[in-house]
Each structure stands twice: as C-alpha cells, then as structure tokens.
Coordinates of C-alpha atoms in Angstrom, one line a residue:
Chain A
M38 CA 21.3 37.8 -5.0
R39 CA 21.5 34.5 -3.0
M40 CA 18.4 33.9 -0.8
R41 CA 18.7 32.6 2.7
G42 CA 16.4 29.7 2.1
G43 CA 13.6 28.3 4.2
F44 CA 10.6 29.7 5.9
R45 CA 10.4 33.2 7.3
R46 CA 8.4 34.0 10.5
L47 CA 6.0 36.8 10.1
A48 CA 3.9 36.4 13.2
E49 CA 3.3 34.4 16.3
T50 CA 6.9 34.8 17.4
D51 CA 6.1 35.0 21.1
R52 CA 6.1 31.5 21.9
P53 CA 8.5 29.3 24.1
A54 CA 11.6 27.8 22.3
V55 CA 11.8 24.1 21.6
R56 CA 15.3 22.7 21.3
F57 CA 15.8 19.7 19.0
R58 CA 18.4 18.2 16.6
I59 CA 18.8 18.1 12.9
D60 CA 21.3 15.4 11.8
G61 CA 22.9 15.6 15.2
R62 CA 23.2 19.4 15.3
A63 CA 21.4 21.5 17.9
A64 CA 18.5 23.5 16.4
T65 CA 15.7 25.7 17.8
A66 CA 12.1 26.1 16.9
L67 CA 9.1 27.4 18.7
Q68 CA 6.4 25.5 20.5
G69 CA 3.5 24.9 18.0
D70 CA 5.7 24.6 15.0
T71 CA 5.3 21.5 12.9
V72 CA 8.3 19.3 12.4
L73 CA 8.4 20.7 8.9
T74 CA 8.3 24.4 10.0
A75 CA 11.0 23.6 12.4
L76 CA 13.1 22.2 9.6
R77 CA 12.4 24.9 7.1
I78 CA 13.0 27.8 9.6
N79 CA 16.4 26.3 10.0
G80 CA 16.9 26.1 6.3
A81 CA 16.9 22.3 6.3
A82 CA 15.2 19.8 3.8
A83 CA 13.1 16.8 5.1
R84 CA 14.8 13.9 3.4
I85 CA 16.8 13.0 0.2
G86 CA 14.6 11.7 -2.5
E87 CA 14.9 7.8 -2.6
F88 CA 15.5 7.9 -6.5
G89 CA 18.5 10.1 -6.5
D90 CA 16.5 13.2 -7.5
G91 CA 17.8 15.6 -4.7
P92 CA 16.5 16.9 -1.4
R93 CA 12.8 17.2 -0.6
A94 CA 11.1 19.6 1.8
G95 CA 7.5 19.0 1.7
F96 CA 4.9 20.4 -0.7
C97 CA 1.3 20.5 0.3
L98 CA 1.5 21.1 4.1
M99 CA -1.9 19.4 4.4
G100 CA -1.0 15.8 4.7
A101 CA -1.9 14.9 1.1
C102 CA 1.3 14.8 -0.9
Q103 CA 3.4 12.6 1.4
D104 CA 6.5 14.4 0.3
C105 CA 7.6 15.4 4.0
W106 CA 8.1 12.0 5.6
V107 CA 11.1 12.2 8.0
D108 CA 13.1 9.7 9.9
L109 CA 13.9 10.0 13.6
A110 CA 17.1 8.7 15.1
D111 CA 14.9 6.2 17.2
G112 CA 13.6 4.7 14.0
R113 CA 10.1 6.3 14.0
R114 CA 8.9 7.9 10.6
L115 CA 6.3 10.8 10.7
R116 CA 4.7 13.3 8.4
A117 CA 6.6 16.5 9.1
C118 CA 3.8 18.8 8.1
E119 CA 1.2 17.5 10.7
T120 CA 3.3 16.5 13.5
P121 CA 4.3 19.1 16.1
V122 CA 8.0 19.5 16.9
S123 CA 8.8 18.3 20.5
A124 CA 11.8 19.0 22.8
G125 CA 14.6 16.6 22.2
M126 CA 13.3 15.3 18.8
D127 CA 16.3 13.8 16.9
I128 CA 15.6 14.2 13.1
V129 CA 17.5 12.4 10.4
T130 CA 17.3 13.9 7.0
T131 CA 20.3 12.2 5.4
P132 CA 19.6 9.1 3.4
M133 CA 20.4 5.6 4.7
D134 CA 23.9 4.4 3.7
E135 CA 23.0 1.6 1.2
T136 CA 26.5 0.2 1.2
L137 CA 25.8 -1.1 4.7
W138 CA 23.0 -3.4 3.4
P139 CA 23.9 -7.1 3.5
G140 CA 25.2 -8.2 0.1
A141 CA 25.8 -4.5 -0.9
S142 CA 29.4 -3.8 -2.2
Chain B
M90 CA -34.5 1.1 13.4
A91 CA -30.9 1.9 13.7
R92 CA -29.7 5.1 12.0
R93 CA -26.0 5.1 12.1
I94 CA -24.8 8.2 10.1
V95 CA -21.3 8.8 9.4
I96 CA -19.9 12.2 8.3
V97 CA -16.4 12.2 6.9
G98 CA -14.7 15.7 7.2
A99 CA -15.3 18.6 9.7
G100 CA -14.8 21.5 7.3
P101 CA -17.8 23.9 6.3
A102 CA -19.8 21.1 4.6
G103 CA -19.3 18.4 7.4
I104 CA -20.0 21.0 10.1
R105 CA -23.3 22.0 8.6
A106 CA -24.3 18.5 7.8
A107 CA -23.6 17.6 11.4
E108 CA -25.6 20.6 12.7
T109 CA -28.6 19.7 10.5
L110 CA -28.7 16.1 11.6
A111 CA -28.4 17.0 15.3
M112 CA -31.3 19.4 14.7
A113 CA -33.3 16.3 13.8
G114 CA -32.3 14.7 16.8
L115 CA -29.8 12.3 15.2
R116 CA -26.4 11.7 16.6
P117 CA -23.9 11.5 13.7
V118 CA -20.4 10.2 13.9
V119 CA -18.1 12.9 12.7
I120 CA -14.6 11.7 11.6
D121 CA -11.9 14.3 10.8
R122 CA -8.3 13.9 10.2
E123 CA -7.4 17.3 11.7
P124 CA -7.1 17.9 15.5
A125 CA -9.6 20.7 15.4
S126 CA -12.8 21.4 13.1
G127 CA -12.9 24.1 10.4
G128 CA -11.4 22.2 7.5
Q129 CA -8.4 23.6 5.6
I130 CA -10.1 26.9 4.7
Y131 CA -11.0 27.7 8.3
R132 CA -8.3 25.7 10.0
R133 CA -7.6 26.8 13.4
P134 CA -4.0 27.5 14.6
P135 CA -2.4 25.3 17.2
P136 CA -2.7 26.1 20.9
G137 CA -0.5 28.9 22.1
F138 CA -1.0 31.2 18.9
S139 CA -2.6 34.5 19.4
R140 CA -3.6 36.2 16.2
P141 CA -7.3 37.1 16.2
A142 CA -9.7 35.5 13.6
S143 CA -9.6 38.9 11.7
A144 CA -5.9 38.4 11.1
L145 CA -6.3 34.7 10.2
Y146 CA -9.4 34.8 8.0
G147 CA -9.6 38.3 6.9
E148 CA -13.2 39.3 5.5
D149 CA -14.4 35.7 6.3
A150 CA -13.7 35.8 10.0
G151 CA -17.3 36.0 10.9
K152 CA -18.0 32.9 8.8
A153 CA -15.1 31.0 10.3
T154 CA -15.9 31.8 13.9
A155 CA -19.6 31.0 13.4
L156 CA -18.8 27.6 12.0
H157 CA -16.3 27.0 14.8
D158 CA -19.0 27.9 17.3
V159 CA -21.6 25.8 15.8
F160 CA -19.4 22.8 15.8
D161 CA -18.2 23.4 19.4
G162 CA -21.9 23.6 20.4
L163 CA -22.6 20.2 19.1
V164 CA -20.5 18.5 21.7
G165 CA -22.6 15.7 23.2
R166 CA -24.9 15.6 20.2
M167 CA -22.4 14.0 18.1
D168 CA -19.8 11.3 18.2
Y169 CA -16.8 13.5 17.1
R170 CA -13.6 11.6 16.3
P171 CA -10.8 14.1 15.5
R172 CA -7.3 13.0 14.4
S173 CA -9.0 10.0 12.9
E174 CA -9.2 9.1 9.2
V175 CA -11.2 6.9 7.0
F176 CA -8.7 5.0 4.9
G177 CA -11.1 2.7 3.1
I178 CA -14.8 1.8 2.6
T179 CA -16.2 -1.7 2.0
G180 CA -19.9 -2.2 1.3
D181 CA -21.6 -0.3 4.2
I182 CA -18.6 -0.2 6.4
V183 CA -16.1 2.6 6.8
H184 CA -12.6 1.7 8.0
V185 CA -11.2 4.2 10.4
H186 CA -7.8 4.6 12.2
D187 CA -6.5 7.1 14.5
G188 CA -2.8 6.1 14.3
R189 CA -3.1 3.5 17.0
T190 CA -6.3 1.6 16.7
L191 CA -8.4 0.4 13.8
T192 CA -12.2 0.6 13.9
D193 CA -14.9 -0.6 11.4
L194 CA -18.0 1.6 11.5
P195 CA -21.2 0.2 9.7
F196 CA -23.3 3.0 8.4
D197 CA -27.0 3.5 7.2
A198 CA -26.0 6.7 5.7
L199 CA -22.6 8.2 4.8
I200 CA -21.9 11.9 4.0
L201 CA -18.6 12.5 2.5
A202 CA -17.4 15.9 2.9
T203 CA -13.7 15.3 1.9
G204 CA -12.8 18.6 0.5
A205 CA -10.2 19.4 -2.0
T206 CA -6.5 19.7 -2.6
D207 CA -4.6 22.0 -4.9
R208 CA -4.8 21.3 -8.6
I209 CA -1.2 21.0 -9.8
A210 CA 0.6 21.1 -13.1
P211 CA 4.2 19.9 -12.9
L212 CA 6.9 22.4 -13.8
P213 CA 10.6 21.9 -14.2
G214 CA 12.1 22.2 -10.7
W215 CA 8.8 21.8 -8.8
T216 CA 10.3 19.2 -6.3
L217 CA 13.0 21.7 -5.1
P218 CA 12.9 22.6 -1.4
G219 CA 11.1 25.9 -1.1
V220 CA 8.3 25.0 -3.6
H221 CA 4.9 24.4 -2.2
S222 CA 1.3 24.2 -3.4
L223 CA -0.6 27.6 -3.0
G224 CA -2.8 25.9 -0.4
G225 CA 0.3 24.9 1.5
A226 CA 1.6 28.5 1.2
Q227 CA -1.5 29.7 2.8
I228 CA -1.4 27.1 5.5
A229 CA 2.1 28.1 6.4
L230 CA 0.9 31.7 7.0
K231 CA -2.5 30.8 8.6
S232 CA -1.4 27.9 10.8
Q233 CA 2.2 28.7 11.4
G234 CA 2.6 32.4 11.0
C235 CA 5.4 31.8 8.3
A236 CA 6.0 32.6 4.7
I237 CA 7.3 29.8 2.7
G238 CA 10.4 31.8 1.8
H239 CA 12.1 35.1 2.3
R240 CA 11.3 36.3 -1.2
V241 CA 8.3 34.4 -2.9
V242 CA 7.0 34.0 -6.3
L243 CA 3.3 32.7 -6.8
I244 CA 2.5 30.7 -9.9
G245 CA -0.7 29.2 -11.3
S246 CA -4.1 30.5 -11.8
G247 CA -7.4 30.9 -9.9
P248 CA -8.9 32.8 -7.0
L249 CA -6.3 31.4 -4.5
L250 CA -3.5 32.8 -6.4
T251 CA -4.5 36.5 -5.8
L252 CA -5.8 35.7 -2.2
V253 CA -2.5 34.1 -1.2
A254 CA -0.5 36.9 -2.7
V255 CA -2.5 39.5 -0.8
Q256 CA -2.5 37.6 2.5
Y257 CA 1.2 37.3 2.0
A258 CA 1.7 41.0 1.2
D259 CA -0.6 42.0 4.0
A260 CA 1.5 39.9 6.5
G261 CA 4.7 41.6 5.4
A262 CA 6.1 38.9 3.2
D263 CA 8.3 39.8 0.1
V264 CA 6.3 38.8 -3.0
A265 CA 8.5 39.2 -6.0
A266 CA 5.9 38.4 -8.7
V267 CA 2.5 36.7 -9.3
L268 CA 2.6 34.7 -12.5
D269 CA -0.9 33.7 -13.9
T270 CA -1.1 31.4 -16.9
A271 CA -4.5 32.6 -17.7
S272 CA -4.7 35.4 -20.3
R273 CA -6.5 38.6 -19.9
A274 CA -9.0 37.3 -22.5
D275 CA -9.8 34.2 -20.4
L276 CA -10.5 36.5 -17.4
A277 CA -12.8 38.7 -19.3
R278 CA -14.7 35.8 -20.7
G279 CA -15.1 34.2 -17.2
A280 CA -16.0 37.5 -15.6
V281 CA -19.1 37.7 -17.7
H282 CA -20.5 34.6 -15.9
M283 CA -19.1 35.6 -12.6
M284 CA -20.8 39.1 -12.8
A285 CA -24.2 37.6 -13.6
A286 CA -24.1 35.1 -10.8
R287 CA -22.3 36.7 -7.8
P288 CA -21.4 40.2 -8.6
G289 CA -20.3 40.9 -4.9
L290 CA -17.8 38.2 -5.0
L291 CA -16.3 39.3 -8.4
A292 CA -16.1 42.8 -7.0
R293 CA -14.2 41.3 -3.9
G294 CA -11.8 39.6 -6.3
L295 CA -11.1 42.9 -8.0
R296 CA -10.6 44.7 -4.8
L297 CA -8.0 42.1 -3.9
R298 CA -6.2 42.7 -7.2
A299 CA -6.2 46.5 -6.5
R300 CA -4.9 45.8 -3.1
L301 CA -2.0 43.8 -4.6
R302 CA -1.2 46.6 -6.9
R303 CA -1.1 49.0 -3.9
H304 CA 1.5 46.7 -2.4
G305 CA 3.4 47.1 -5.5
V306 CA 3.4 43.3 -6.4
P307 CA 3.5 42.7 -10.1
Y308 CA 0.8 40.5 -11.5
C309 CA 1.5 39.0 -15.0
N310 CA -1.1 37.4 -17.1
G311 CA -0.6 34.9 -19.9
V312 CA 2.8 33.7 -18.7
R313 CA 4.3 30.5 -20.3
D314 CA 7.5 28.4 -20.5
L315 CA 7.7 28.5 -16.6
R316 CA 10.4 26.9 -14.8
I317 CA 11.9 26.8 -11.3
E318 CA 15.6 26.8 -11.0
G319 CA 18.1 26.0 -8.3
A320 CA 20.8 23.6 -7.3
Q321 CA 19.6 22.2 -3.8
E322 CA 16.8 24.5 -3.2
V323 CA 14.8 27.3 -5.2
E324 CA 16.9 30.1 -6.5
R325 CA 14.7 31.6 -9.2
V326 CA 11.7 31.3 -11.5
V327 CA 12.0 31.9 -15.1
W328 CA 9.1 32.6 -17.6
R329 CA 8.1 34.0 -20.9
T330 CA 5.7 36.9 -20.8
A331 CA 2.5 37.2 -23.0
G332 CA 4.5 39.4 -25.2
G333 CA 7.3 36.7 -25.7
A334 CA 10.1 38.3 -23.5
V335 CA 12.1 36.1 -21.2
R336 CA 12.0 37.2 -17.5
S337 CA 13.3 35.9 -14.2
A338 CA 12.9 36.6 -10.5
E339 CA 15.3 35.5 -7.8
C340 CA 13.4 33.9 -4.9
D341 CA 13.7 31.1 -2.3
G342 CA 10.0 30.2 -2.0
V343 CA 7.4 29.3 -4.8
G344 CA 3.7 28.8 -4.4
M345 CA 2.0 26.9 -7.2
G346 CA -1.6 25.8 -8.1
W347 CA -4.3 26.0 -10.7
H348 CA -7.5 26.1 -8.5
L349 CA -8.5 23.0 -6.7
R350 CA -9.4 19.4 -7.4
S351 CA -11.9 17.5 -5.5
E352 CA -10.7 14.6 -3.2
T353 CA -12.8 11.8 -4.6
Q354 CA -11.0 8.6 -3.5
L355 CA -13.4 7.8 -0.8
A356 CA -16.4 8.4 -2.9
Q357 CA -14.9 6.2 -5.5
L358 CA -14.1 3.4 -2.9
A359 CA -17.8 3.7 -1.8
G360 CA -18.8 2.8 -5.4
C361 CA -19.9 6.3 -6.5
A362 CA -19.8 6.9 -10.2
L363 CA -17.7 9.8 -11.5
V364 CA -18.7 12.0 -14.5
W365 CA -16.6 14.2 -16.7
D366 CA -17.1 18.0 -16.0
A367 CA -16.5 19.8 -19.3
A368 CA -16.2 23.3 -17.6
W369 CA -13.6 22.1 -15.1
Q370 CA -11.9 19.6 -17.4
Q371 CA -11.8 17.0 -14.6
S372 CA -13.9 14.0 -13.3
V373 CA -16.2 14.6 -10.4
P374 CA -18.6 12.4 -8.6
M375 CA -22.1 12.3 -9.9
A376 CA -24.5 14.0 -7.6
D377 CA -28.1 15.3 -7.7
P378 CA -28.6 18.9 -6.5
M379 CA -29.2 17.7 -3.0
G380 CA -25.9 15.9 -3.1
R381 CA -27.2 12.2 -3.5
S382 CA -24.5 10.2 -5.2
S383 CA -25.1 7.4 -7.6
R384 CA -25.1 4.9 -4.7
R385 CA -28.0 4.8 -2.3
G386 CA -27.2 6.1 1.2
V387 CA -24.1 7.9 0.1
Y388 CA -24.2 11.7 0.0
L389 CA -21.5 14.1 -1.1
A390 CA -21.0 17.7 0.0
G391 CA -18.6 20.5 -0.3
D392 CA -15.5 20.8 -2.5
G393 CA -15.2 17.1 -2.6
V394 CA -17.9 16.8 -5.2
R395 CA -18.0 20.3 -6.8
I396 CA -15.6 23.1 -6.2
L397 CA -17.7 26.0 -5.0
G398 CA -15.6 27.2 -2.2
A399 CA -16.5 27.5 1.6
D400 CA -19.8 29.3 1.2
G401 CA -21.0 26.7 -1.2
A402 CA -19.8 23.9 0.9
E403 CA -21.9 25.2 3.9
F404 CA -25.1 25.0 1.7
A405 CA -24.0 21.7 0.3
G406 CA -23.6 20.3 3.9
R407 CA -27.0 21.3 4.8
L408 CA -28.6 19.9 1.7
A409 CA -26.9 16.6 1.9
A410 CA -28.1 16.2 5.4
L411 CA -31.7 17.3 4.4
A412 CA -31.5 14.6 1.7
C413 CA -30.3 12.0 4.1
L414 CA -33.3 12.9 6.6
Q415 CA -35.7 12.7 3.6
D416 CA -34.4 9.2 2.5
L417 CA -34.6 7.9 6.0
G418 CA -38.3 9.0 6.2
L419 CA -37.6 11.6 8.8
P420 CA -39.2 15.1 9.0
A421 CA -37.3 17.9 7.3
V422 CA -35.7 20.4 9.8
A423 CA -35.3 23.2 7.1
D424 CA -36.4 24.1 3.8
S425 CA -34.2 23.0 0.9
A426 CA -35.5 25.2 -1.9
P427 CA -33.8 28.5 -0.9
L428 CA -30.6 26.5 -0.4
L429 CA -31.0 25.0 -3.8
G430 CA -31.5 28.4 -5.3
R431 CA -28.3 29.7 -3.8
M432 CA -26.4 26.6 -5.0
R433 CA -27.4 27.4 -8.6
A434 CA -25.8 30.9 -8.4
M435 CA -22.7 29.2 -6.9
R436 CA -22.5 26.9 -9.7
R437 CA -22.8 29.6 -12.3
F438 CA -20.2 31.5 -10.6
A439 CA -17.9 28.4 -10.4
R440 CA -18.3 28.1 -14.2
G441 CA -17.1 31.5 -14.7
L442 CA -14.2 30.7 -12.5
A443 CA -13.4 27.7 -14.5
I444 CA -13.4 29.9 -17.7
A445 CA -11.4 32.6 -16.3
F446 CA -8.7 30.5 -14.7
P447 CA -8.3 27.4 -16.9
Y448 CA -6.0 24.4 -16.1
P449 CA -2.8 24.8 -18.3
D450 CA -3.7 21.9 -20.6
R451 CA -1.2 22.6 -23.4
M452 CA 1.7 23.3 -20.9
C453 CA 1.0 19.8 -19.5
R454 CA 0.9 18.0 -22.9
A455 CA 4.2 19.7 -23.7
L456 CA 6.0 19.1 -20.4
P457 CA 9.7 18.8 -21.1
D458 CA 11.0 15.3 -21.2
D459 CA 13.5 15.9 -18.3
T460 CA 10.8 17.3 -16.0
L461 CA 9.7 15.1 -13.1
L462 CA 6.0 14.1 -13.7
C463 CA 5.4 11.9 -10.7
R464 CA 7.2 13.4 -7.7
C465 CA 6.6 10.4 -5.4
E466 CA 8.4 7.8 -7.7
A467 CA 10.6 10.5 -9.6
I468 CA 9.4 9.5 -13.0
T469 CA 10.2 12.2 -15.8
A470 CA 7.7 13.1 -18.5
G471 CA 10.2 11.6 -21.0
Q472 CA 10.3 8.2 -19.1
F473 CA 6.4 8.2 -19.1
R474 CA 6.3 9.0 -22.8
A475 CA 8.8 6.2 -23.5
V476 CA 6.7 3.6 -21.6
L477 CA 3.7 4.7 -23.4
A478 CA 5.4 4.3 -26.9
R479 CA 6.8 1.0 -25.9
S480 CA 3.7 -0.5 -24.2
G481 CA 0.9 1.0 -26.2
A482 CA -0.9 1.7 -22.9
A483 CA -4.0 3.5 -23.8
E484 CA -5.6 4.4 -20.3
P485 CA -4.2 5.8 -17.1
N486 CA -4.3 2.7 -15.0
R487 CA -2.4 0.5 -17.5
A488 CA 0.0 3.4 -17.9
K489 CA 0.4 3.6 -14.1
S490 CA 1.1 -0.1 -13.7
L491 CA 3.8 0.1 -16.4
S492 CA 5.4 3.4 -15.5
R493 CA 4.8 3.9 -11.8
V494 CA 3.3 7.4 -12.5
G495 CA 0.5 7.8 -10.0
M496 CA 1.6 4.7 -8.0
G497 CA 3.5 6.5 -5.3
R498 CA 2.5 7.6 -1.8
C499 CA 0.3 10.5 -3.0
Q500 CA -1.8 8.1 -5.3
G501 CA -1.6 10.4 -8.1
R502 CA -3.2 13.5 -6.4
Y503 CA -0.6 15.8 -7.8
C504 CA 0.5 14.1 -11.2
A505 CA -2.6 12.4 -12.5
A506 CA -4.1 15.5 -14.3
A507 CA -0.9 16.1 -16.1
A508 CA -0.2 12.5 -16.8
A509 CA -3.7 12.1 -18.3
R510 CA -3.0 15.0 -20.6
I511 CA 0.4 13.6 -21.8
L512 CA -1.3 10.3 -22.3
A513 CA -4.1 12.0 -24.3
A514 CA -1.6 13.9 -26.5
E515 CA 0.6 10.8 -27.2
R516 CA -2.3 8.6 -28.0
G517 CA -4.6 11.0 -29.6
L518 CA -7.3 10.3 -27.0
D519 CA -10.1 12.5 -25.8
L520 CA -9.8 13.4 -22.0
A521 CA -13.4 13.2 -21.6
E522 CA -13.5 9.6 -22.6
M523 CA -10.6 8.4 -20.5
P524 CA -11.2 6.7 -17.1
G525 CA -9.5 8.2 -14.1
L526 CA -7.0 6.3 -11.8
R527 CA -8.6 3.7 -9.6
P528 CA -8.1 4.7 -5.9
Q529 CA -6.7 2.1 -3.5
A530 CA -7.3 1.8 0.2
P531 CA -5.6 3.1 2.2
V532 CA -6.1 6.4 0.6
R533 CA -3.2 7.7 2.7
P534 CA -0.3 5.7 4.0
M535 CA -0.9 4.3 7.5
P536 CA 1.0 2.5 10.1
M537 CA 1.2 -1.3 10.0
S538 CA 1.1 -1.4 13.9
L539 CA -2.6 -0.6 14.2
R540 CA -4.7 -2.8 16.6
A541 CA -8.4 -3.5 16.3
A542 CA -10.4 -1.3 18.6
P543 CA -11.1 -3.2 21.9
S544 CA -14.7 -2.3 22.2
P545 CA -17.5 -2.2 19.7
P546 CA -18.2 1.1 17.9
A547 CA -20.0 3.7 19.9
R548 CA -23.8 3.4 19.5
T549 CA -25.5 6.2 17.7
E550 CA -28.9 7.5 18.1
G551 CA -31.7 5.1 17.6
D552 CA -29.7 2.0 18.1
A553 CA -31.7 -1.0 19.3
T554 CA -30.8 -2.0 22.8

C-alpha cells in the first residue's frame, strides 16, 4: 500500500483559500495555515538537507527544532511552522545550485 | 524602589505568575514567543478557526478557557509582549527581540516559565518527511485541524503517547498502531506511585486507554528495534514485539516522543545551577519548593523546571510569584501552604510517570552506526563514536566541539539526551556525573537585521520618576 503522503485535514476546512507557489508551481492552502501546513497538505517537503541527507519537512511544529526553515524566491528565509502562509508566497524547497558558486567547477 | 519583574512565557505557569503579581499591584512584563497566551498545552488556534474549546482541549477545556480569560483580564495591568522572545540573559538584563527590534530589559526579579519540548530518542529514519514529535503531532491537530499523515503510527512512551492517539482517533484520523517502548512491568511499577498520589488522574489515563481500544487502535508495550523506513518520505515503521516477532505497519505519518524535557537554556544563561534528577534521568534546574533557583532574584516555574504538566505549572506559577513578593518584602496575596501540599502530590505522581514510562536508555546506547544522531548537522551515531574513539573526548561539550553533535540550529534539544548516553556507553561514564551541554545565546536562531529599540523599555510599577 502506497500512502498519499503529507498532512490530512480533519477539521476547520471552512476557511478561504490562499493561492501560493511551491517551486514555481501553483498550490492552494487555507487562510490560517502555517507555511509548513500549506507545504505538507500539498505533499511537499520544506527543504533538502544541507549535508546530503535528503528532504526535510519539519519535526516539532513549535519553533524549537529549526528543521523547517524554508527559502522564499525573494531571498527571505522563515520558520515554516510559525509563519502563516500568505497569498502569492513563492516558496523554494529545492537546494541552491552549488555549481553556480564562484570558483566551483 | 524600582520593581521591575519580568516573566518569560505565557503558558499556565507564566499566566498564574502574572495574575498573582498583578493582584499585589505590581505590573510585570510578560514576554512570550507566541502570538497568543496559553502556552503549547492550551495553545489558541489562529483567527478564523471555529472549533469550540471542548473540541480543542477535551476534558481540560474548562481549565484552558479559565487561563485564557485570566490572562485576557490582565490587560492594562501588565506589559504584555507577545511574538517576542528572550534570546539571552546577561547579569540582570534579559535580551529580547520581536523579529525587528532588540530590547534590553533590566530586571529586579525574573520568573522563567519556559515550558518543555518533547524528549526525543533518535531512530533510524527519524528525519524523513512525515516524522514529527508527539507534541508536534498534537499541535497539527489542535492548531491546524490536521493529522500529520493519512495513516499514522505513534511511537515512544509517556502520557502524551496515549493522549495524542486518542485525540487523533477521536478526530477521525487513521492510527495504525501505538508503539510503547515501556514494558507492562514498568507501567505496573509506576502505577503504584500514581495511584497513591493522584488516583483520579491515573483513572483518567486508564479511561483513555480503554477509549483507544474501543477505537480499535492496537497498543503494543515493550517494543524494540524500532525503525522508520522510506525513500523520500515515511513509508512504514518496523519493530520487534516484546515476544520477539518482527512486525511492520505501512504509514505516511509518525509521531514520536518519550515524555518531555525541560527547556533550561535561559535558566542556565541566567546562572542557575542544574542538578541530576535520578527519577527522570535528566538534569533539571535546582529550585526550592517555591521555585527559587540557585540565583537570587531568579525564579523557575512550570515544566521548564519540573515536568508536572499543566496543573502543576499553574501551582508553580503562583508559588514563584509568591516567593518573589516575599523576597521583595511585599505582603503575600495568597497562602502558599495549600499550594505546596498540592505540589507534593504532583511530584509523587510525576515520579510514578517516570517509572512507568522510562526514557529508552539502552536503545540510545545501541543506536545503529548509520542512524543520524544529530539531525541539524546530519552526524550519524557511527561518526560520533568514531570522533569519541579518536579524540578521547570525555564530556559532551568537548564531544560537541569535535563532532558537531549538538552544535546545530536546535542546540542539542533533540539529540543531547541520546548523545550523552552514547558517550556514557563508549567511555564507561556515569550519566549522573556528566555535565550537560552549555547553552549559547541566542537560544534560537535570530535575524541579523535587528535594530536597537528606539525608546527606553517601558516603565513598570514602582519606577522612580
């Protein structure tokens, strides 16, 4: 059995929709969702581990573990579990291309 | 004489401390990271959510709303600073930021009600998307109306394990299994103490277990060799039963936690001494029964000093405020004796919990070499052991400098307990004799773009003109 992956809504579904983007693709969440909820409802992770250990999607949901930092396309970084998602937010979960760094081959 | 009193945290302990000080006519500064008071246990959902308190807090709905009302009623009688956090303490000054500005608040008395986070034991696969702490699993439901997966396995030990399982099942989540590393014998030994101290609360725990059975959720005691498997996200949990059989459950969400650990970083930065708690097998700040720390003028209350839960935190918050009033030479606004009596029963009950739901010490010592021990820096247990063998490091701070275990963004909140046990096992050391990790400011990452506050800190009650 293959699971769908991500969060599942059980209550509070009667809220206005919020449109945002995950890695350039259009996605939908509900007003009052945190950025992490918005990502997980869409089955997305928050980031790729910096040390080659795969995707991460938060852990504690209370701002303690620092696992859910995400990048926005405008360069801002935020803790996804304690930041509400907002309309038009452009979230980047893919890692930086290190081959673009000066001096990298 | 100036009486600048700062309370850190607006959960059950911080709220009762603020209420007690306000009753004495003082105007405390209350600093809380969250946008609304209540702490994690009585966290309020965001605006626009509609479930009633009974749905959010269950049997504790009355306590939750009472605390929210008390705090809301203190408006104007305190200097409340939500969405603000104390990131460091130097001498008699707490350093606060709200994401934009930086403020230094001098204090005459400081009440730390910093709460607790999940006590975690790393498992193979615990960094996969879909794995959360038990507290996190509960927050997803309470604060967002979501389950952490479409089919969920809950792992660990402690009262929160059963509570989250019941809350999930009640809300309509699919809970595939609850896996408790404590044996039935542990539970029976602990229950004796719990029965003697707070029989009503023990009965409530047993009722929750019965409710879980009625939901048809399997609860397995004495599980071992736990591992979470999946390629890019959680796909299944595999374990060995108490009888030795290997079992697995397909799932896309895992909640894990072994009761709670006190958030002690600020107490340590304030200079408060820690002491080893043999029952809990962890270091906790020293405190007298009223909550006085080892440092004059610094008081500790709630789960940040002893894990007694929300009820105990309310008593502790009142007591810490009463101690503070007494030490400032001000009249008492309430009698502390009955509160102290209740706290004794709470501590006895908590000892029972510690026996019934022990931290999986042996599992940590035997953590497989290829398992990530430090999730921030992605250091495996094997890499940590290799550093210990090469370096001869014999205490956690040296081991951290050399291995980076505990050096990452969480500052060891989620790996230090397991790392200490691996160190103890490799070096043949006694955990009780081992120092803990030294905390560093900022206790959470903070932006570099902060500006100093433009005006001096707000004056509190009793300031000279």
